Structures are given as C-alpha cells and as structure tokens.
Short mmCIF file of C-alpha atoms in Angstrom, two decimals:
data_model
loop_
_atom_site.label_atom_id
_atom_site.label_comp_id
_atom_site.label_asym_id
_atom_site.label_seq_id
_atom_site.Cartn_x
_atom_site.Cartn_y
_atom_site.Cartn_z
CA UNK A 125 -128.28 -90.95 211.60
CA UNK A 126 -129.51 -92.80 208.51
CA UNK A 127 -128.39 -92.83 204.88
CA UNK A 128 -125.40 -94.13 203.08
CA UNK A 129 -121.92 -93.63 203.94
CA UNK A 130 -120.27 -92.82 200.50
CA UNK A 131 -116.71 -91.01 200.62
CA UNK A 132 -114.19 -89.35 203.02
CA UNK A 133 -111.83 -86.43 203.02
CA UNK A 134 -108.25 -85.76 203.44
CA UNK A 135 -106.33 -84.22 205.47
CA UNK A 136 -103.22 -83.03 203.79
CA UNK A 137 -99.96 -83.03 205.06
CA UNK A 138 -96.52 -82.50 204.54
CA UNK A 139 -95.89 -86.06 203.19
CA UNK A 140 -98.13 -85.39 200.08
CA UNK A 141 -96.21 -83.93 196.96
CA UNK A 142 -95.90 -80.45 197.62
CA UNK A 143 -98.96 -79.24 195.89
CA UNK A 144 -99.52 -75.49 197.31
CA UNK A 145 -96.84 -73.07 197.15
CA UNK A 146 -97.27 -69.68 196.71
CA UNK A 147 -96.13 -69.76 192.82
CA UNK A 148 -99.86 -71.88 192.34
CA UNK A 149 -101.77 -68.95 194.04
CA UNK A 150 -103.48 -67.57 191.26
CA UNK A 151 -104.84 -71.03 190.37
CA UNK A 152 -106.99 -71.19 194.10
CA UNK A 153 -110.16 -69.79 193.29
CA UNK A 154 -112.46 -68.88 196.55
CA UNK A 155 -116.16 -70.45 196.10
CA UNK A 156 -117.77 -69.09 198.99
CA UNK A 157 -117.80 -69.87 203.11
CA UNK A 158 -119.98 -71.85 204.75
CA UNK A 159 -121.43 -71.44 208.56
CA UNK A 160 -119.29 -68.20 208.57
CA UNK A 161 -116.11 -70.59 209.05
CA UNK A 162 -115.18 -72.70 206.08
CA UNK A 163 -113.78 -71.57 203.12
CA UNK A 164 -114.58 -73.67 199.94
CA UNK A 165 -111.59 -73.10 197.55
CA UNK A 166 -111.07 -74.92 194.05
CA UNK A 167 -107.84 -75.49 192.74
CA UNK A 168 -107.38 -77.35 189.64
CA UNK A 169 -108.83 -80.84 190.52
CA UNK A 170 -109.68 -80.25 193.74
CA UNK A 171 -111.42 -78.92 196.62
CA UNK A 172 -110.43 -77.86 199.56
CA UNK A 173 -112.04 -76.75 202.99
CA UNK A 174 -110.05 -74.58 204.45
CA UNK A 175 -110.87 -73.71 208.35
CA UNK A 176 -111.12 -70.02 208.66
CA UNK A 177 -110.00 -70.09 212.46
CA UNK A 178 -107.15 -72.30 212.17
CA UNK A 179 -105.83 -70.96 209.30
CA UNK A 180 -105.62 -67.51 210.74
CA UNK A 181 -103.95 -68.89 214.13
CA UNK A 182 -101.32 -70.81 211.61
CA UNK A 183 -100.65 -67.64 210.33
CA UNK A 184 -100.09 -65.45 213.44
CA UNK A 185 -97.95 -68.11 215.02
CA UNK A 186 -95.71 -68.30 212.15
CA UNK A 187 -95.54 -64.77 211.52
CA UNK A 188 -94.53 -64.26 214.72
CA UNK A 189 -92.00 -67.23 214.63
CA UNK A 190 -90.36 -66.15 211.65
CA UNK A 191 -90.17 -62.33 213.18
CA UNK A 192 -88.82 -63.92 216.68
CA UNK A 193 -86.05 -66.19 215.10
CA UNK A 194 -84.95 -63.00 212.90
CA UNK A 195 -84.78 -60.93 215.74
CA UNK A 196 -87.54 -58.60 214.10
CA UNK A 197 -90.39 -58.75 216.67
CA UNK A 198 -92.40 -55.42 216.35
CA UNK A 199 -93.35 -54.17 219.82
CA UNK A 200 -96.55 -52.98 220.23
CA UNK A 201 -96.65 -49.85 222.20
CA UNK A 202 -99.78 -49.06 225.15
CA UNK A 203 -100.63 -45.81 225.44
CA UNK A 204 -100.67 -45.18 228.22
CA UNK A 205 -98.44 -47.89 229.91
CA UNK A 206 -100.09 -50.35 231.83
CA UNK A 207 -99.31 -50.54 236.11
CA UNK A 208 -98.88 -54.57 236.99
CA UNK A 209 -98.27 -55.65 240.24
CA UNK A 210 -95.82 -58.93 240.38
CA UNK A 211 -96.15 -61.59 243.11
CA UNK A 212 -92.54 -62.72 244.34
CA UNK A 213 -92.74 -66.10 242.22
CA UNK A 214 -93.52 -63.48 239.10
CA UNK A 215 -90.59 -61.07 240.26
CA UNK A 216 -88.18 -64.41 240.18
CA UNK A 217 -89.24 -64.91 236.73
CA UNK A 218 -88.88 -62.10 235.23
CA UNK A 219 -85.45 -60.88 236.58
CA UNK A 220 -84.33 -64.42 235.45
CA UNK A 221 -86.21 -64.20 232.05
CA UNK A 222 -86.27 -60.41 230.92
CA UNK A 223 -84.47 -60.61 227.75
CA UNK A 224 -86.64 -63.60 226.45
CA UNK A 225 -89.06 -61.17 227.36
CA UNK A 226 -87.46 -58.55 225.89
CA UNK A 227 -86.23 -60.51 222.98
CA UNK A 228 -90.48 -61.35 222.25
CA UNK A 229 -91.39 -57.17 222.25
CA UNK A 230 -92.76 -56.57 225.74
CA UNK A 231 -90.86 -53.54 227.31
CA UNK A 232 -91.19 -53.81 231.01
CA UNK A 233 -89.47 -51.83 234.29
CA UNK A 234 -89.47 -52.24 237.74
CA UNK A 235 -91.80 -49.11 239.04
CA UNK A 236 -91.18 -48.93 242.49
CA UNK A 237 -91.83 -52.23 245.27
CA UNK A 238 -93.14 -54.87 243.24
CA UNK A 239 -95.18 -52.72 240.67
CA UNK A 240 -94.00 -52.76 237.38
CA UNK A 241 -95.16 -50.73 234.14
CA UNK A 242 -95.39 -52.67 230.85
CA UNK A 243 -94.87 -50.41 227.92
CA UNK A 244 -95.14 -52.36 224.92
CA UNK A 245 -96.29 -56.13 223.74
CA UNK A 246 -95.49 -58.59 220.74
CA UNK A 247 -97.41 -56.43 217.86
CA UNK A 248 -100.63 -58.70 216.37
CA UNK A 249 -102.21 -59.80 219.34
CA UNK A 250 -104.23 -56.42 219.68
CA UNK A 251 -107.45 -58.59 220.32
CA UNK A 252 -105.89 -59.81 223.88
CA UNK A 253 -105.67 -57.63 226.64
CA UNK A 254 -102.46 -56.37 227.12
CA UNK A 255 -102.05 -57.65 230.53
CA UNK A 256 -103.03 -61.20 230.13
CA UNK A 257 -100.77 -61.69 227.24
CA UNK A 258 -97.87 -60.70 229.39
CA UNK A 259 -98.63 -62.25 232.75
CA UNK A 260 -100.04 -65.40 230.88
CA UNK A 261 -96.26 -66.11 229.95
CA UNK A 262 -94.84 -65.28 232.91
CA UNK A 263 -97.34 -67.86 234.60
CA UNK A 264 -96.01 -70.64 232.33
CA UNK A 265 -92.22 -69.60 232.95
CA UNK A 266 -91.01 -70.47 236.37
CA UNK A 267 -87.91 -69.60 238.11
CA UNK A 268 -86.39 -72.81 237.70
CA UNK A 269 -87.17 -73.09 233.39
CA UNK A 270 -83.83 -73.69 231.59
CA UNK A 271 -82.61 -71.30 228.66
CA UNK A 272 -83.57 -74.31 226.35
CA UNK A 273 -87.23 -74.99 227.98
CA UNK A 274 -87.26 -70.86 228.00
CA UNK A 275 -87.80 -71.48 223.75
CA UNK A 276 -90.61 -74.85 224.12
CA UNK A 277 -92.77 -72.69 226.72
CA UNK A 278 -92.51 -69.42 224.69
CA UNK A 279 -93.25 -71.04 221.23
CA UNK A 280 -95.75 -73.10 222.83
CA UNK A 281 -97.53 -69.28 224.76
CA UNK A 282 -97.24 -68.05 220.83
CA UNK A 283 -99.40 -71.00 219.61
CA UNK A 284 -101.66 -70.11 222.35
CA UNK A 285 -101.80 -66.63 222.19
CA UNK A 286 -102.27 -67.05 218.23
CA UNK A 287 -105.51 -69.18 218.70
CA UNK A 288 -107.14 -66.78 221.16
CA UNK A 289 -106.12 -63.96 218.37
CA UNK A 290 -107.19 -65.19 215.70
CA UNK A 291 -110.19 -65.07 214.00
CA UNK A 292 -113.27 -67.27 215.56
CA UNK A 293 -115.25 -69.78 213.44
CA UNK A 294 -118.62 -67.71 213.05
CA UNK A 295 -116.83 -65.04 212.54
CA UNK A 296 -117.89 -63.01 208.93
CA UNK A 297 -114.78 -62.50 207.00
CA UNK A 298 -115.17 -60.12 203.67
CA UNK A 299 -114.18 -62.14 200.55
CA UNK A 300 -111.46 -59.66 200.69
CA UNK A 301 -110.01 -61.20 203.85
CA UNK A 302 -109.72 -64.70 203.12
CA UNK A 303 -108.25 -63.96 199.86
CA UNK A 304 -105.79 -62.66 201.72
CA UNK A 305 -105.63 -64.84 204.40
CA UNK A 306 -105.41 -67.69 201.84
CA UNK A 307 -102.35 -65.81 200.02
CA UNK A 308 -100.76 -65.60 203.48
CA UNK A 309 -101.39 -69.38 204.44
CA UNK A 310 -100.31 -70.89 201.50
CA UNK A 311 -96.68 -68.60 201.61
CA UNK A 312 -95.62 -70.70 204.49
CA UNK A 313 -93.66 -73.92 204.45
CA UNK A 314 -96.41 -76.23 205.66
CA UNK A 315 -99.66 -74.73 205.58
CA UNK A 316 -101.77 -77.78 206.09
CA UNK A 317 -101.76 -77.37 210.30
CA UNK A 318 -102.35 -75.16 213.08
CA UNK A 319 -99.67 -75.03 215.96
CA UNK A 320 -102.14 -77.45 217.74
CA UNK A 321 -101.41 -79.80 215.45
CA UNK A 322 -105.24 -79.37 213.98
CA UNK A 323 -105.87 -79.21 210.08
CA UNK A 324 -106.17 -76.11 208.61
CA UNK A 325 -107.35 -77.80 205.42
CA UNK A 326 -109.13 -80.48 203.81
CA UNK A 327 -109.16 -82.05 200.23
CA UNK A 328 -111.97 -83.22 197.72
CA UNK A 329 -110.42 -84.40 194.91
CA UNK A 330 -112.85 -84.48 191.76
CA UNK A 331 -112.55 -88.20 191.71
CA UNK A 332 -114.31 -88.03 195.32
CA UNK A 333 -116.63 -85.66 194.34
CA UNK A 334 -117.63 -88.03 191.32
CA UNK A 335 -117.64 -90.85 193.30
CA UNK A 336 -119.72 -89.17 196.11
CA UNK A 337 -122.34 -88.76 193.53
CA UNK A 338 -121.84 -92.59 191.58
CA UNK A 339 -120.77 -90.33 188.85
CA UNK A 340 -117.73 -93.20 188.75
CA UNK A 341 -117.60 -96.21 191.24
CA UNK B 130 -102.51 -91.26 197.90
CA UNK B 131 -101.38 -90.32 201.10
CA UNK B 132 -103.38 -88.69 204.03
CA UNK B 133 -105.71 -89.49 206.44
CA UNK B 134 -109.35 -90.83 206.05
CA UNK B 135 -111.08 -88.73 208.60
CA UNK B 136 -115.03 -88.33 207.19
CA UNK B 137 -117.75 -89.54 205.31
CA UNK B 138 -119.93 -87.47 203.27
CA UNK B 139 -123.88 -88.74 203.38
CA UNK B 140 -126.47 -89.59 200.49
CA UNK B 141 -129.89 -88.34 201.78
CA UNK B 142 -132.80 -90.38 201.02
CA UNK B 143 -136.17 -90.58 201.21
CA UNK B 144 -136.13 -92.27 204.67
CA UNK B 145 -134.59 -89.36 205.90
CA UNK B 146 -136.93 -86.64 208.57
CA UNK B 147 -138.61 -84.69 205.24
CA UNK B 148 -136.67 -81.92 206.00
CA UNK B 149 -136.46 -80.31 202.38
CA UNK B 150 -139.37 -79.00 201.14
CA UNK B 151 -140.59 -76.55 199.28
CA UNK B 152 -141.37 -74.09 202.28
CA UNK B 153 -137.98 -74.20 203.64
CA UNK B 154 -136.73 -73.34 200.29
CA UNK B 155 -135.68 -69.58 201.54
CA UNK B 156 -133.47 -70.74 203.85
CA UNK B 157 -131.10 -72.28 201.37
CA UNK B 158 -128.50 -70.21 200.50
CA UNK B 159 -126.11 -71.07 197.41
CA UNK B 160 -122.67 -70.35 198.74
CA UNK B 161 -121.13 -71.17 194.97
CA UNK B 162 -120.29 -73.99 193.09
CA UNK B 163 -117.22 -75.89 191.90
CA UNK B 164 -115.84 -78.02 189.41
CA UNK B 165 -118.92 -76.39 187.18
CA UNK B 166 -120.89 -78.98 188.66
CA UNK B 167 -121.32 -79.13 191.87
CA UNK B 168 -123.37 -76.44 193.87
CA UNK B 169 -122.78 -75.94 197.01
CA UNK B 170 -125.56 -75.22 199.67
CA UNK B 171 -125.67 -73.84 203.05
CA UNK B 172 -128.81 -74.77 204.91
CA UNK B 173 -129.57 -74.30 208.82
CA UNK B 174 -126.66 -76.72 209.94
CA UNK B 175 -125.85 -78.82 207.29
CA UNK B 176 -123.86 -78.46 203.77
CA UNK B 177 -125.53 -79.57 200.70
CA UNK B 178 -123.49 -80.63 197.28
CA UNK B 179 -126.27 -80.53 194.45
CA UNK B 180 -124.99 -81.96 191.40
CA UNK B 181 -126.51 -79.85 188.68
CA UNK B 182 -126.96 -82.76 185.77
CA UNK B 183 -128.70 -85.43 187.90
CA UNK B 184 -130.68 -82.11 189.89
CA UNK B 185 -131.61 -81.28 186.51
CA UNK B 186 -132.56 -84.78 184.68
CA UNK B 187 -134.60 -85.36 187.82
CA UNK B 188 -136.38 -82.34 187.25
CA UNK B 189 -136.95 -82.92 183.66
CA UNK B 190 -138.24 -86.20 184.01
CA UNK B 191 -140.49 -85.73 186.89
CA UNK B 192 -142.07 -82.85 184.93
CA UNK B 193 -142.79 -84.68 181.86
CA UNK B 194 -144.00 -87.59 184.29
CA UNK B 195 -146.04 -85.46 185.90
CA UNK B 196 -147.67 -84.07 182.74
CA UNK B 197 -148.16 -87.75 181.35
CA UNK B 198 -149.94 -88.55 184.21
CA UNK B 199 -152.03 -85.41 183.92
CA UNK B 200 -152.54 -85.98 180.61
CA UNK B 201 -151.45 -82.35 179.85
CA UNK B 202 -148.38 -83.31 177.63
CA UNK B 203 -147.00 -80.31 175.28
CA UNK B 204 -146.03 -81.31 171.93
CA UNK B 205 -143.16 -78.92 170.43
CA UNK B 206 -144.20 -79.01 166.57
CA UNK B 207 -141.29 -78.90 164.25
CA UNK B 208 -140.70 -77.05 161.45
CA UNK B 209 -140.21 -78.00 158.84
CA UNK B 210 -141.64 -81.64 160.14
CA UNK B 211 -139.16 -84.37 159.38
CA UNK B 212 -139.24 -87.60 156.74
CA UNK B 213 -138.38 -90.62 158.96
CA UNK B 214 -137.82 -93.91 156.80
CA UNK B 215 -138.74 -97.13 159.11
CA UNK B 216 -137.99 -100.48 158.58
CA UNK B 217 -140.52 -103.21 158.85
CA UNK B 218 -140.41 -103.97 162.18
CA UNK B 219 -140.43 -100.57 163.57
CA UNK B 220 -143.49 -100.37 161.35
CA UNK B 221 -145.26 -102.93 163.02
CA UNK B 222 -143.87 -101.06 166.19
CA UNK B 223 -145.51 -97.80 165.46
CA UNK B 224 -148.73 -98.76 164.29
CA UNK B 225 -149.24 -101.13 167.61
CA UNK B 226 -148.50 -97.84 170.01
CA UNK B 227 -149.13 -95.01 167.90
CA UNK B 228 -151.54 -93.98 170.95
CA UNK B 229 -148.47 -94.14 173.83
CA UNK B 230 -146.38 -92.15 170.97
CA UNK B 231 -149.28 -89.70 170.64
CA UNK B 232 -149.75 -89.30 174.67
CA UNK B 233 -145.95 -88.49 175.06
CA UNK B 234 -146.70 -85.75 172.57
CA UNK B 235 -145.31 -87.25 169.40
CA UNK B 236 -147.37 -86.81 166.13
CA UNK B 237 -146.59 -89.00 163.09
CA UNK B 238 -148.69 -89.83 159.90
CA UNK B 239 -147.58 -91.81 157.54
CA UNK B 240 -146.73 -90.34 154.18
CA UNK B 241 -146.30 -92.79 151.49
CA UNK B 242 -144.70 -96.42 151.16
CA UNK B 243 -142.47 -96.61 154.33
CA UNK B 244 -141.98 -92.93 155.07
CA UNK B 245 -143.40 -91.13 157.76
CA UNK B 246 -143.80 -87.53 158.59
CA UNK B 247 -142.87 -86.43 162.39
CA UNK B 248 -144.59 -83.17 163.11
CA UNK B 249 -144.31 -82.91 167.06
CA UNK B 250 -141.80 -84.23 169.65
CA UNK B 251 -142.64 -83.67 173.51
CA UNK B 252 -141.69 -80.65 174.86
CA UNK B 253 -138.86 -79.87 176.93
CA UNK B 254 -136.03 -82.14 174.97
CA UNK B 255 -135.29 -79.69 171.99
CA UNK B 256 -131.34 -79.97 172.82
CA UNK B 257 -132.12 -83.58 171.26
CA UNK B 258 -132.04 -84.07 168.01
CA UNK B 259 -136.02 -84.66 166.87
CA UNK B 260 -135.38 -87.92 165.06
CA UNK B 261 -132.96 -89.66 167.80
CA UNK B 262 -135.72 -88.97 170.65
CA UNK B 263 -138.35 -90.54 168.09
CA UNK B 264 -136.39 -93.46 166.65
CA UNK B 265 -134.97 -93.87 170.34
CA UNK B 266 -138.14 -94.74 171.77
CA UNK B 267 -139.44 -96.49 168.68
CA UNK B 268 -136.19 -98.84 168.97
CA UNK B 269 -137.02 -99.67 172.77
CA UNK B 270 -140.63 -100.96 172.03
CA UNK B 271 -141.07 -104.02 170.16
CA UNK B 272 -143.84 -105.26 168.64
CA UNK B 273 -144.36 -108.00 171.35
CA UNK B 274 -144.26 -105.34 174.33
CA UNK B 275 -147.62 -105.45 176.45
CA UNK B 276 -149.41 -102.69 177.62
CA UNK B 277 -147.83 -102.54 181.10
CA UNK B 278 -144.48 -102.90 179.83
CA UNK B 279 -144.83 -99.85 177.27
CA UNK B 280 -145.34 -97.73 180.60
CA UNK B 281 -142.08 -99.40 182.02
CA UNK B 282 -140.78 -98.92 178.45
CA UNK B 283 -141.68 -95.31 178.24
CA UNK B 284 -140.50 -94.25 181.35
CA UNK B 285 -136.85 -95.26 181.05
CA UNK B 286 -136.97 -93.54 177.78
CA UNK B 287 -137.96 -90.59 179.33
CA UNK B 288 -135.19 -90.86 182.19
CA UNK B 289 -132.60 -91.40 179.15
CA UNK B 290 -134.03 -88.88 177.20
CA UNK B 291 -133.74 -86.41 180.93
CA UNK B 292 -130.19 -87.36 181.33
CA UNK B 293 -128.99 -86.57 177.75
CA UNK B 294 -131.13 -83.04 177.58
CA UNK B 295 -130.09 -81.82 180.91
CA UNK B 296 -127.27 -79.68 181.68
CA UNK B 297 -123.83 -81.75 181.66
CA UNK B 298 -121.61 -81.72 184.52
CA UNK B 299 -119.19 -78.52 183.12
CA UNK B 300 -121.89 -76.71 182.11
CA UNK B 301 -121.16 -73.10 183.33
CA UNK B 302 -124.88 -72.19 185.04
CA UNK B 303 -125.77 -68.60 186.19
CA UNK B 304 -126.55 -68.27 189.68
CA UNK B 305 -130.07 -67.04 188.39
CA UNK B 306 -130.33 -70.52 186.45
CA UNK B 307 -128.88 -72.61 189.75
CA UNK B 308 -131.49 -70.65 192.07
CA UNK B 309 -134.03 -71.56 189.52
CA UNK B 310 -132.44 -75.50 189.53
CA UNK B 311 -133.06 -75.80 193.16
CA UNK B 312 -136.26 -74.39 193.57
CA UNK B 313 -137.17 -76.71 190.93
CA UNK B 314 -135.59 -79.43 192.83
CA UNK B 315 -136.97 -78.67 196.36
CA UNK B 316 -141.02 -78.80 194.95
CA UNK B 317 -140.42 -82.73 194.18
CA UNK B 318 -141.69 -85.37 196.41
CA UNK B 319 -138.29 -87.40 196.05
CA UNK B 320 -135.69 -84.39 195.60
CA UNK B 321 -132.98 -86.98 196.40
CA UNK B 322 -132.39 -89.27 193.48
CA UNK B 323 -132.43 -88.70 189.65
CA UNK B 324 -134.49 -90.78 187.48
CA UNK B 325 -131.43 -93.62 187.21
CA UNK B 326 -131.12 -93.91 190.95
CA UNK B 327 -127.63 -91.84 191.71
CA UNK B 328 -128.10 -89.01 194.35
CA UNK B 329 -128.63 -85.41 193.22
CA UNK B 330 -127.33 -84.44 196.75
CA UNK B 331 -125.24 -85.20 199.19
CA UNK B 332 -124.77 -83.57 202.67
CA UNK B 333 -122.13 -82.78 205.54
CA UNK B 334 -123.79 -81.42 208.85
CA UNK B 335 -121.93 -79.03 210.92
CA UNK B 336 -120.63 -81.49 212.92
CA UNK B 337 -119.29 -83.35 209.98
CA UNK B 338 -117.02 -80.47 209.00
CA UNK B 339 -115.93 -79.96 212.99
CA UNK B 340 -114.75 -83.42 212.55
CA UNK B 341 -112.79 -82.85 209.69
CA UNK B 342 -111.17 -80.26 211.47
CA UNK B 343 -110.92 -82.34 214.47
CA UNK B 344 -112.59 -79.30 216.38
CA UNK B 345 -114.79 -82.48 217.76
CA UNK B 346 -113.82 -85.60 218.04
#
C-alpha cells in the first residue's frame, strides 16, 4: 500500500499512570462509532478507540468474576427446564464437580438413568443456548481436574463464554449503550484488556494527532 | 511514555488509486469530530481524520487560484476605502505590478503625495484585516521581481493569506459547516495536501484498526 507512514497508537495498560477511573467519567465524551465497532471517545488530551466487542466481553467476565468470588452469582432460571443426557465421562464430572457448578448458578439433578434436567444457568449469558453453556464446561472439566485447576478452567470457560456473549463488532449499539458500556468499563480495575489478553482500547494523544498532520514535528 | 507501538496511521497522496472524488462524496459519513479539529470520517472501509484548518486553507486557496486563472476574481470593496501611507520602495513596488494587484482583485489609486486609497481587497479573506493582506503582498514583491516570479510571489501570498483566514484548529464548526468543508474538499483535483504541503487527511483502513485491536495480526 503506498503513502507515508506517519504515527502509531497505544495500547494502554496497567503500567501507565492510572488515567481512567470512574471519578474522570464525566470528562469522556463519545464522538461517534465507526464500522459499527469502534467507539471514538475524547477525553481531555486524548483519543481513544475503544473496541465495542472487547469491551463488552471485559465487562461480562468481570461482572461475573466479581459476582463468583462474592458468592453472588444470579442464576438464571429456564422455563421450562431443559432434559440433558450425560455420557459416563460427563456423569464423572459432574458428581465430582457439582458445587463448582453449583457455586457458578447452574441448578442441575439427576432425572432418572443418565438424563439430567438443568434448571437454571449463570444469569448474562442469555445470548448462548442454555445447553451449550453448561455442557461446554463440563467438556473442559475432567474427572481427574484438581480443586485448584477446578478455578483456571472455570475462569478461563467465563472468558469464553463472555466473548461469545458479548456484543459482535458490526453490531449497532444506540449512543445510549456505549455510554453505558463505557461507564461500566472504565468502573473496573484495569479496563484496558479483554480476558484474552486483547486491547479493549487505544490512545491518540493530541500530540499524535498534531504530529499525524505536521501540525508539530 | 509507556505502551506499545502497535500502528501507523497513513498520509494519502496523490499517487494513491483516485478513490475520493466528488461522486463518491455520499458515501462519506461524518461520524464526529474531536479535539475541535479533527473530523472524523467513515468511508466504505477506511477511517478518514480531516483536519478542518488545512481542509479549509486548501479550499480557500484553490478557489481563489482557480478564479485567477479564470480571470473571474471578486473584489470585496471596502467601505469606507482605506488611506495606506507607502514608503518609497513599496512605491516603486506598486506602480511596477499595479496590474498583478488589480488581477487579484485589489484596487488602489493614488491620492496625493505618498498616500494611497485601497478601495477593494479579493474576496473571500475579510477575517483579514484589509491593510495587512495589501501591505502583505506589497512587502513580498520587490521592485526587482520578474514577471514569472510575481506568479510564484503571488501564489504563496495567497496560501499565507488561506492559512491565516481559514478556520483555526479549535474552531467549534457545525456539522452543517463540516458537511459543507468536505464537499468542498472532495471537488478538488488534489484533496490531499493544503497549499503549504501538510496533509488535510489522513486514513486508517479497517484492517488498520483490527490491528490495533490485535483482532488480526
């Protein structure tokens, strides 16, 4: 592609003074969204991109995080209950791991043989089916996880179960919804990635923006 | 400062496809614009930063080139006309190119002993003050200036005279008066540089902004 590279962006991190909190909300003013996924926001001398997608998964994940480690998970009820029918690797599992289970908002019982009726899921994964969020965990936990490994493959199902969640790049979000979205992402500790490890924002600072343009040198 | 480098920004130019022009203009769609300066553009798969005072300059001057060329300059007659006192040399100045002053729309007669009456500056640069756009010009051209150069002479004039009456960066526009900027903008042959060579745009594709989000490598 031809023309003249001129500038970069940052990726903010943790490491940088601690610039957002949720005391400097007022001062982020939402420009607009481009390609139905980025949010342009301006605060004070600089702009930021923030990524509409990741910055909703962020905020499921550590919603749910912060529910889970209070021991305040919401369970989602399903009317009606949902019939599931357990392999004997799956019936291992979950006699072993029920109260992680439990302890996460599913509700589950042992039917009759090995058919089982979920009740009720972690609340704010509506978008998923019901049935794929609960045997998608029990997939990933096998007999032989330890209690500790029981807490890395659950956080790590969250992260996942956030991103398919969450709201999809192209998707058209009112300006309503990213302001809130944006008051939601910058109340948490570190805002700046997605449980992938992704960026959920990018900076301009003016400076760039001046140089980008040979305002300055 | 901290963080990581992870993207360029581009400068267009005219060696780019000529993919802005004036028949694509509907399909660019202002998204908003920050910093009061910087106006951000959505179009097909790429992200356009205008900056408003070198988008505007460009337009000024490439109108009033355009009616020089023409020979259709518009003189904006002042009134009350203004006593300018000149100094030998930019006597000697006036009387060799009276006709280049006259065919960028200035009129000036003399009056008596060394003072001369300005009736009529060229149109377009009324944020200037009348006698600074006259004496500017008047300053620039020496009495030893050929014919050739006054044309080389005139037109940076005109570009400085385009940079100080546009719009400043921090300059609130109305989206009315942006729309109006860029349609402006997109009818020029060379959209991409203002009269002093610094871009008037800049662009990220789609691709661009994945990478900043690392949703691509």
């Amino acid at each position: 592609m031809p023309g003249e590279s001129i500038s970069e962006a940052r990726q903010l991190d943790l490491f940088e003074e601690k610039l957002i909190e949720p005391s400097k909300r007022p001062q982020f003013r939402i420009v607009g969204c481009v390609f139905d996924t980025y949010w342009i926001i301006e605060y004070n001398d600089r702009m930021l991109m923030i990524d509409q997608h990741a910055a909703h998964e962020k905020v499921m994940y550590e919603d749910f995080v912060k529910s889970y480690k209070e021991k305040k998970v919401v369970s989602q009820y399903i009317d009606p209950p949902v019939m599931i029918t357990l392999d004997a690797r799956q019936e291992m599992v979950i006699e072993r791991h029920i109260g992680a289970f439990e302890s996460l908002g599913f509700e589950i019982e042992k039917f009759e043989k090995n058919d089982y009726v979920l009740r009720a899921i972690p609340s704010g994964f509506m978008k998923l089916e019901e049935r794929d969020i609960f045997t998608g965990l029990l997939d990933e936990m096998s007999d032989t996880v330890s209690d500790t490994d029981e807490i890395s493959v659950i956080h790590d199902r969250l992260a996942q179960m956030s991103c398919k969640a969450a709201v999809k790049g192209g998707d058209r979000l009112s300006l309503m919804e990213a302001e809130e979205l944006l008051t939601r992402l910058l109340s948490l500790d570190n805002p700046y990635n997605c449980p992938h490890g992704r960026p959920t924002m990018v900076e301009f600072t003016e400076k760039d923006l001046e140089k980008f343009f040979k305002r300055i040198v």
